[in-house]
Coordinates of C-alpha atoms and ligand atoms in Angstrom, one line a residue:
M1 CA 85.7 38.6 60.1
T2 CA 84.1 38.2 63.6
T3 CA 85.6 36.4 66.5
T4 CA 82.4 35.0 68.1
Y5 CA 81.4 31.7 69.5
D6 CA 77.9 32.9 70.2
P7 CA 75.4 31.1 67.9
N8 CA 72.9 34.0 68.4
D9 CA 75.4 36.5 66.9
P10 CA 73.9 37.4 63.4
R11 CA 77.2 36.7 61.8
Y12 CA 77.6 33.2 63.4
L13 CA 76.5 31.4 60.2
D14 CA 77.7 33.9 57.7
E15 CA 80.0 32.0 55.3
A16 CA 82.4 34.9 54.4
D17 CA 82.7 35.8 58.0
V18 CA 83.4 32.3 59.2
R19 CA 86.0 31.8 56.4
G20 CA 87.8 35.0 57.4
E21 CA 87.8 33.8 61.0
L22 CA 89.2 30.4 60.0
T23 CA 92.0 32.3 58.1
R24 CA 92.8 34.3 61.3
A25 CA 92.8 31.1 63.4
F26 CA 95.0 29.1 61.0
N27 CA 97.6 31.9 60.9
L28 CA 97.8 31.9 64.7
C29 CA 98.2 28.1 64.6
E30 CA 100.9 28.4 61.9
G31 CA 102.9 30.8 64.2
C32 CA 102.5 28.4 67.1
R33 CA 102.5 24.8 65.9
R34 CA 102.2 23.5 69.4
C35 CA 99.5 21.0 68.2
T36 CA 100.9 18.5 65.9
D37 CA 99.4 15.0 66.2
L38 CA 96.3 15.6 68.4
C39 CA 94.1 14.9 65.4
P40 CA 94.3 15.1 61.6
S41 CA 93.3 18.8 61.5
F42 CA 96.7 20.2 62.4
P43 CA 98.9 18.0 60.2
T44 CA 96.5 18.7 57.3
L45 CA 96.7 22.4 58.0
F46 CA 100.4 22.6 58.3
A47 CA 101.0 20.4 55.2
L48 CA 98.8 22.8 53.2
L49 CA 100.5 25.9 54.5
D50 CA 104.0 24.5 54.0
R51 CA 103.3 24.4 50.2
R52 CA 104.0 28.1 50.0
D53 CA 107.0 30.0 51.3
D54 CA 104.9 32.7 53.0
R55 CA 102.8 30.0 54.8
D56 CA 99.8 32.4 54.7
A57 CA 96.5 30.8 55.5
G58 CA 94.8 33.5 53.4
W59 CA 95.7 31.5 50.3
L60 CA 93.6 28.5 51.3
V61 CA 90.4 28.0 49.3
P62 CA 87.2 26.9 51.0
A63 CA 87.7 23.2 50.1
Q64 CA 91.1 23.2 51.8
Q65 CA 89.7 24.9 54.9
D66 CA 87.0 22.3 55.0
R67 CA 89.6 19.5 54.9
V68 CA 91.1 20.9 58.0
V69 CA 87.7 21.3 59.7
D70 CA 86.7 17.7 58.7
G71 CA 89.7 16.4 60.7
C72 CA 88.2 17.7 64.0
F73 CA 86.2 15.3 66.1
Q74 CA 85.7 17.8 68.9
C75 CA 87.9 16.2 71.5
G76 CA 88.7 19.6 73.0
A77 CA 92.4 18.8 73.6
C78 CA 93.8 21.8 71.6
I79 CA 92.3 24.3 74.0
V80 CA 93.9 22.9 77.1
E81 CA 97.3 24.5 76.7
C82 CA 96.6 26.9 73.8
P83 CA 98.5 30.2 74.4
H84 CA 95.9 32.1 72.3
A85 CA 92.9 30.7 74.2
P86 CA 90.3 33.3 75.4
S87 CA 91.4 32.9 79.0
R88 CA 95.0 33.6 78.2
S89 CA 95.1 36.0 75.3
E90 CA 93.3 38.8 73.5
S91 CA 93.4 36.6 70.4
A92 CA 90.5 34.7 72.0
L93 CA 91.1 31.7 69.9
D94 CA 89.0 28.7 70.7
V95 CA 89.6 26.1 68.0
P96 CA 87.0 23.5 69.2
R97 CA 84.3 26.2 69.2
L98 CA 85.4 27.6 65.9
M99 CA 85.2 24.1 64.4
L100 CA 81.6 23.9 65.7
R101 CA 80.9 27.2 64.1
A102 CA 82.4 26.1 60.8
N103 CA 80.4 22.9 60.7
A104 CA 77.2 24.8 61.6
M105 CA 77.8 27.3 58.8
R106 CA 78.4 24.5 56.3
W107 CA 75.2 22.7 57.4
A108 CA 73.1 25.9 57.3
N109 CA 74.5 26.8 53.9
G110 CA 73.8 23.4 52.3
H111 CA 77.5 22.4 52.0
V112 CA 77.1 19.1 53.8
P113 CA 76.5 16.1 51.5
L114 CA 73.2 14.2 51.9
R115 CA 74.9 11.0 53.0
T116 CA 76.6 12.9 55.9
R117 CA 73.4 14.6 56.8
A118 CA 71.7 11.2 56.9
S119 CA 74.4 9.8 59.2
V120 CA 74.1 12.8 61.6
A121 CA 70.3 12.4 61.6
V122 CA 70.7 8.7 62.7
A123 CA 73.5 9.4 65.2
G124 CA 71.5 12.3 66.7
R125 CA 68.6 10.0 67.4
T126 CA 70.7 8.0 69.8
D127 CA 67.8 7.4 72.2
A128 CA 65.4 6.1 69.5
V129 CA 68.1 4.0 67.8
A130 CA 69.3 2.5 71.0
A131 CA 65.8 1.9 72.3
V132 CA 65.0 -0.1 69.1
A133 CA 68.2 -2.0 69.4
S134 CA 67.6 -2.9 73.0
R135 CA 64.1 -4.1 72.1
A136 CA 65.5 -6.1 69.2
G137 CA 67.2 -8.1 71.9
A138 CA 68.8 -11.2 70.4
V139 CA 69.3 -9.7 66.9
A140 CA 71.0 -6.6 68.2
A141 CA 73.1 -8.6 70.6
A142 CA 74.1 -10.9 67.8
V143 CA 75.2 -7.9 65.7
A144 CA 77.0 -6.2 68.6
G145 CA 78.6 -9.5 69.5
S146 CA 79.7 -10.4 66.0
A147 CA 83.5 -10.6 65.6
P148 CA 85.3 -7.7 64.0
G149 CA 85.9 -8.2 60.3
T150 CA 83.0 -10.6 59.8
L151 CA 80.4 -10.3 57.0
V152 CA 77.9 -8.9 59.5
R153 CA 80.4 -6.3 60.6
R154 CA 81.2 -5.3 57.0
A155 CA 77.4 -4.8 56.4
V156 CA 77.2 -2.6 59.5
E157 CA 80.2 -0.6 58.2
K158 CA 78.4 0.0 54.9
V159 CA 75.2 1.1 56.6
A160 CA 76.4 3.0 59.7
G161 CA 80.1 3.8 58.8
I162 CA 81.4 2.0 61.9
P163 CA 84.7 0.3 60.9
A164 CA 84.4 -3.5 60.6
Q165 CA 87.5 -4.0 62.7
R166 CA 86.2 -2.2 65.7
L167 CA 84.2 -3.7 68.6
L168 CA 80.6 -2.5 68.6
P169 CA 79.3 -1.2 71.9
P170 CA 77.2 -3.8 73.6
V171 CA 73.4 -3.5 73.7
A172 CA 72.4 -4.0 77.3
R173 CA 69.7 -6.6 78.1
E174 CA 68.4 -4.2 80.8
R175 CA 68.5 -0.4 80.6
F176 CA 70.0 1.5 83.5
T177 CA 66.7 3.2 84.3
T178 CA 64.9 -0.1 84.4
W179 CA 67.5 -1.5 86.8
F180 CA 67.1 1.7 89.0
A181 CA 63.3 1.5 89.0
R182 CA 63.2 -2.2 90.0
R183 CA 65.6 -2.0 92.9
V184 CA 64.5 -1.4 96.4
T185 CA 64.4 2.4 96.9
V186 CA 67.3 3.6 98.9
R187 CA 66.4 6.5 101.2
L188 CA 69.3 7.7 103.4
A189 CA 67.9 9.5 106.5
D190 CA 71.2 11.1 107.2
A191 CA 72.4 11.6 103.6
R192 CA 75.3 13.9 103.3
A193 CA 74.0 15.0 99.9
R194 CA 71.3 14.1 97.3
V195 CA 72.1 13.9 93.6
A196 CA 70.3 13.0 90.4
V197 CA 72.2 10.6 88.1
Y198 CA 71.9 11.5 84.4
P199 CA 72.8 8.3 82.7
T200 CA 72.9 9.7 79.1
C201 CA 72.6 7.3 76.2
L202 CA 75.8 5.4 76.6
V203 CA 75.1 4.3 80.2
E204 CA 71.4 3.9 79.7
Y205 CA 71.5 1.6 76.8
Q206 CA 75.1 0.2 76.4
R207 CA 77.0 0.4 79.7
P208 CA 74.4 0.3 82.5
D209 CA 77.1 -1.5 84.6
I210 CA 78.9 1.9 84.9
G211 CA 75.7 3.5 86.2
R212 CA 75.0 0.7 88.6
D213 CA 78.4 1.0 90.1
L214 CA 78.2 4.8 90.2
V215 CA 74.9 4.6 92.3
K216 CA 76.4 2.0 94.6
V217 CA 79.6 4.0 95.2
L218 CA 77.7 7.2 95.8
E219 CA 75.3 5.5 98.3
H220 CA 78.3 3.7 100.0
N221 CA 79.5 7.2 100.8
G222 CA 76.1 8.5 102.1
I223 CA 75.0 10.3 98.9
E224 CA 71.4 9.5 98.0
C225 CA 70.6 9.0 94.3
S226 CA 67.6 9.6 92.2
L227 CA 67.1 9.5 88.4
A228 CA 67.3 12.6 86.3
E229 CA 63.9 12.2 84.8
G230 CA 62.8 13.7 81.5
A231 CA 66.2 14.2 79.9
G232 CA 67.3 12.4 76.8
C233 CA 70.5 12.3 74.7
C234 CA 72.7 15.3 75.3
G235 CA 72.6 16.1 71.6
A236 CA 76.3 15.9 71.0
P237 CA 76.0 14.0 67.7
Y238 CA 73.8 16.8 66.2
L239 CA 76.1 19.5 67.5
H240 CA 79.3 17.9 66.2
G241 CA 77.7 17.2 62.9
G242 CA 76.6 20.8 62.4
D243 CA 72.8 20.4 62.8
V244 CA 72.4 23.2 65.3
E245 CA 68.6 23.4 65.1
S246 CA 68.2 19.7 66.2
F247 CA 70.8 20.1 68.8
V248 CA 69.1 23.1 70.3
Q249 CA 65.8 21.1 70.5
S250 CA 67.5 18.4 72.5
A251 CA 69.3 20.9 74.6
V252 CA 66.2 22.9 75.5
R253 CA 64.4 19.8 76.6
N254 CA 67.3 18.7 78.8
V255 CA 67.9 22.1 80.3
R256 CA 64.2 22.3 81.2
A257 CA 64.2 18.8 82.8
L258 CA 67.6 19.0 84.5
S259 CA 67.4 22.6 85.8
A260 CA 64.2 21.6 87.6
V261 CA 66.1 18.8 89.3
V262 CA 68.7 21.3 90.4
R263 CA 66.1 23.8 91.6
A264 CA 64.7 20.9 93.7
G265 CA 68.0 20.7 95.5
R266 CA 70.0 18.0 93.7
D267 CA 73.3 18.3 91.8
V268 CA 73.4 16.4 88.5
V269 CA 76.1 13.6 88.2
V270 CA 77.2 12.4 84.7
A271 CA 79.5 9.5 84.1
Q272 CA 80.5 10.3 80.5
P273 CA 82.9 13.1 79.5
T274 CA 81.3 14.1 76.2
C275 CA 77.9 14.6 77.9
S276 CA 79.2 16.7 80.8
L277 CA 81.3 18.8 78.4
V278 CA 78.2 19.5 76.3
I279 CA 76.1 20.5 79.3
R280 CA 78.7 22.8 80.7
R281 CA 80.2 24.3 77.6
D282 CA 77.6 24.2 74.9
Y283 CA 74.2 24.5 76.7
P284 CA 75.1 28.0 78.0
D285 CA 76.3 28.9 74.5
F286 CA 73.4 27.5 72.5
V287 CA 70.5 27.7 74.9
G288 CA 71.7 30.3 77.3
G289 CA 69.7 32.0 80.1
P290 CA 69.5 31.4 83.8
D291 CA 68.4 27.7 83.6
A292 CA 71.2 26.6 81.3
N293 CA 73.8 28.5 83.5
L294 CA 72.3 27.0 86.7
L295 CA 72.5 23.5 85.2
A296 CA 76.1 24.0 84.0
A297 CA 77.1 25.2 87.5
H298 CA 75.5 22.1 89.1
T299 CA 76.6 19.4 86.7
F300 CA 79.6 17.3 87.7
D301 CA 81.6 14.4 86.3
A302 CA 81.3 11.4 88.6
A303 CA 84.8 11.4 90.0
E304 CA 84.8 15.2 90.2
Y305 CA 81.7 15.0 92.4
L306 CA 83.1 12.4 94.7
M307 CA 86.4 14.2 95.1
R308 CA 84.5 17.5 95.8
A309 CA 82.5 15.7 98.5
H310 CA 85.8 14.3 99.8
A311 CA 87.3 17.8 100.1
E312 CA 84.3 19.9 101.1
G313 CA 82.0 17.6 102.9
E314 CA 81.6 17.3 106.7
S315 CA 83.2 13.9 106.4
A316 CA 85.7 12.6 103.9
L317 CA 84.9 9.6 101.6
D318 CA 85.3 6.2 103.0
T319 CA 88.9 5.2 102.3
D320 CA 88.7 1.7 103.8
F321 CA 89.3 -0.2 100.6
S322 CA 89.0 -3.8 101.7
G323 CA 88.1 -5.2 98.3
D324 CA 90.1 -5.8 95.2
V325 CA 92.8 -3.0 95.0
P326 CA 95.2 -3.2 92.0
E327 CA 98.8 -2.7 92.6
S328 CA 99.2 -0.2 89.8
I329 CA 96.6 1.6 87.6
A330 CA 97.2 3.1 84.2
Y331 CA 94.6 5.9 84.0
H332 CA 93.7 7.4 80.7
A333 CA 92.7 11.1 81.1
P334 CA 90.2 11.7 78.4
C335 CA 90.5 14.8 76.3
R336 CA 87.0 16.0 77.1
L337 CA 87.6 15.8 80.9
R338 CA 90.9 17.7 80.3
A339 CA 88.9 20.3 78.4
Q340 CA 86.8 20.7 81.5
D341 CA 89.9 20.8 83.7
V342 CA 88.7 17.8 85.8
A343 CA 90.7 14.8 84.6
V344 CA 92.9 14.8 87.7
R345 CA 89.8 14.2 89.8
S346 CA 89.6 10.6 88.6
R347 CA 93.4 10.2 89.1
D348 CA 93.0 11.5 92.7
L349 CA 90.0 9.3 93.4
L350 CA 91.9 6.2 92.2
R351 CA 94.9 7.2 94.3
L352 CA 92.7 7.1 97.4
T353 CA 92.8 3.2 97.1
G354 CA 96.5 3.2 97.7
A355 CA 97.3 2.0 94.2
T356 CA 100.1 3.7 92.2
V357 CA 98.3 5.6 89.4
T358 CA 100.1 6.7 86.2
V359 CA 98.2 9.1 84.0
V360 CA 98.3 8.6 80.2
Y361 CA 97.3 11.6 78.1
G362 CA 96.7 10.1 74.6
C363 CA 93.5 10.2 72.6
S364 CA 91.9 7.1 71.1
G365 CA 90.3 9.0 68.2
G366 CA 87.4 6.6 68.7
E367 CA 84.6 9.1 68.1
E368 CA 81.8 7.7 65.9
P369 CA 80.9 8.3 63.2
W370 CA 84.1 10.4 62.6
S371 CA 86.4 7.4 63.0
G372 CA 84.4 5.4 60.5
R373 CA 85.0 7.8 57.6
A374 CA 87.5 6.3 55.1
R375 CA 89.9 9.3 55.4
F376 CA 90.1 9.0 59.2
A377 CA 89.8 5.2 59.9
G378 CA 93.6 4.7 59.7
W379 CA 94.2 7.7 62.0
S380 CA 91.7 6.5 64.5
A381 CA 93.2 3.0 64.5
S382 CA 96.7 4.2 65.0
M383 CA 95.6 6.6 67.8
S384 CA 93.8 3.8 69.6
E385 CA 96.7 1.4 69.2
S386 CA 99.2 3.8 70.6
L387 CA 97.0 4.8 73.5
G388 CA 96.4 1.1 74.3
R389 CA 100.1 0.3 74.2
E390 CA 100.8 3.2 76.6
L391 CA 98.1 2.0 79.0
A392 CA 99.4 -1.6 78.9
A393 CA 102.9 -0.4 79.8
A394 CA 101.9 2.0 82.5
G395 CA 100.0 -0.3 85.0
T396 CA 98.6 -3.7 85.8
V397 CA 95.1 -2.4 85.5
A398 CA 93.8 0.1 83.0
A399 CA 91.1 2.7 83.7
G400 CA 89.4 5.4 81.7
D401 CA 86.2 7.5 82.0
C402 CA 85.4 7.5 78.3
A403 CA 83.5 4.3 77.3
R404 CA 83.9 4.9 73.6
S405 CA 87.7 5.4 74.0
N406 CA 87.9 2.2 76.1
A407 CA 86.0 0.3 73.4
A408 CA 88.3 1.6 70.7
V409 CA 91.4 0.7 72.7
E410 CA 90.1 -2.8 73.5
S411 CA 89.3 -3.5 69.8
Q412 CA 92.6 -2.3 68.7
V413 CA 95.0 -3.9 71.1
G414 CA 92.8 -6.0 73.5
V415 CA 93.5 -3.8 76.6
V416 CA 90.4 -3.6 78.8
A417 CA 90.0 -0.3 80.6
R418 CA 87.3 0.1 83.2
H419 CA 85.6 3.3 84.3
P420 CA 87.4 4.7 87.5
I421 CA 84.1 4.4 89.4
Q422 CA 84.1 0.6 88.6
V423 CA 87.7 0.3 89.9
I424 CA 86.5 2.1 93.1
A425 CA 83.5 -0.1 93.4
R426 CA 85.6 -3.3 93.3
A427 CA 88.1 -1.8 95.7
Y428 CA 85.2 -1.2 98.2
G429 CA 84.3 -4.9 97.8
I430 CA 81.1 -4.0 96.0
P431 CA 80.5 -7.1 93.7
E432 CA 80.0 -6.7 90.0
E433 CA 76.4 -7.6 89.0
P434 CA 76.2 -10.4 86.5
Ligands
SF4_501 S1 95.2 25.5 68.7 FE1 96.4 26.9 70.0 S2 98.1 25.6 70.8 FE2 97.2 24.5 69.0 S3 98.5 25.1 67.3 FE3 96.7 26.5 67.3 S4 97.4 28.3 68.5 FE4 98.9 26.6 68.9
SF4_502 S1 89.1 19.8 69.3 FE1 90.4 18.0 69.1 S2 89.9 17.1 67.2 FE2 89.2 19.3 67.1 S3 90.9 20.5 66.3 FE3 91.2 20.5 68.5 S4 92.5 18.7 69.0 FE4 91.7 18.4 66.9

């Protein structure tokens, strides 16, 4: 049994070794039980262990271990306060990374069913699928816009595993990079900083409005923007599904493109938590080397970057909010920003407006295609519903950085949460583009 999260370790994909490490981890969790309802993994584990008086994870058979692993959708929440985490204990337990290792081992050893492999292959080609969808125009828009529960949505559920009751992410009529290329180039002679915006699939194809507001807020504060050219999907769907080989291909391409941007003097700004987490945590692990480490050190979440500029720059951010400032904001701190220890940056940014900001720490469980699996759809729906209710109770306006989580909450309880950057844009008086 080897405690390693290094995919280059020769034992990384060794089944007996991984299963021994799962046993060690599950016994640590049994003795701790701090994580109870973060996701289905822990309740599944504890229910299995409680069947025996000795509660020893060594009795679990591979199929039972796999049931625990299947419940993980890589939110990263369990590492945030884990007493056995590598930074706090010699136990060096990193459950999210161990779950990645277990999935990679199962993929490499042929334990992943064909249907699941096919869905990971589709999800991993986010760029290609989204590009086709955006070219499909009216058809894609009609599918995306079809009401939850309709015949069209039940067909989508059969093909793609996305629950019929959930709102589909919209397919934008204009991609973010198309918008950026057609606008008048903004060159700031006295720019306080220059950054490259990496839109990632979600902003590029589905929520370019987030990217547009991000660029405008950055420029409003004297930060010049360019596009992070040559990078595609971060590769998260491949990694979370266990297809390490395909993930590494995506990661190597992105590290090459984005590290060149950094070497040219620009930090990389990302507006989605999953993508920034993958760049900072997983590219150094799976690609490694000076370029991956350089990129990880110069990649920032959008609010994190702005608050860093506010604290360290020669002049603070503009705090003259003459636009639409909500009285109170319920801010959802996404798990994957908490895993990067930067969720409070969005809270602090929102507080600059003068609004009262209440932080809500739940999880929507809205990760696709995980939430579409029959075993987890109920879990996901109840997580989204409870998060939505908390947000509705905590402020007059809801905000959250994770677009997938926002969509899950909206479809479950109708609460509309906007990206914090969009709340800031409106507070500055920057109008929303139609
Ligand atoms: S992941 Fe860490 S905090 Fe959670 S139950 Fe296991 S040992 Fe405890
Ligand atoms: S990373 Fe998230 S989903 Fe995975 S085991 Fe930890 S809390 Fe559960």
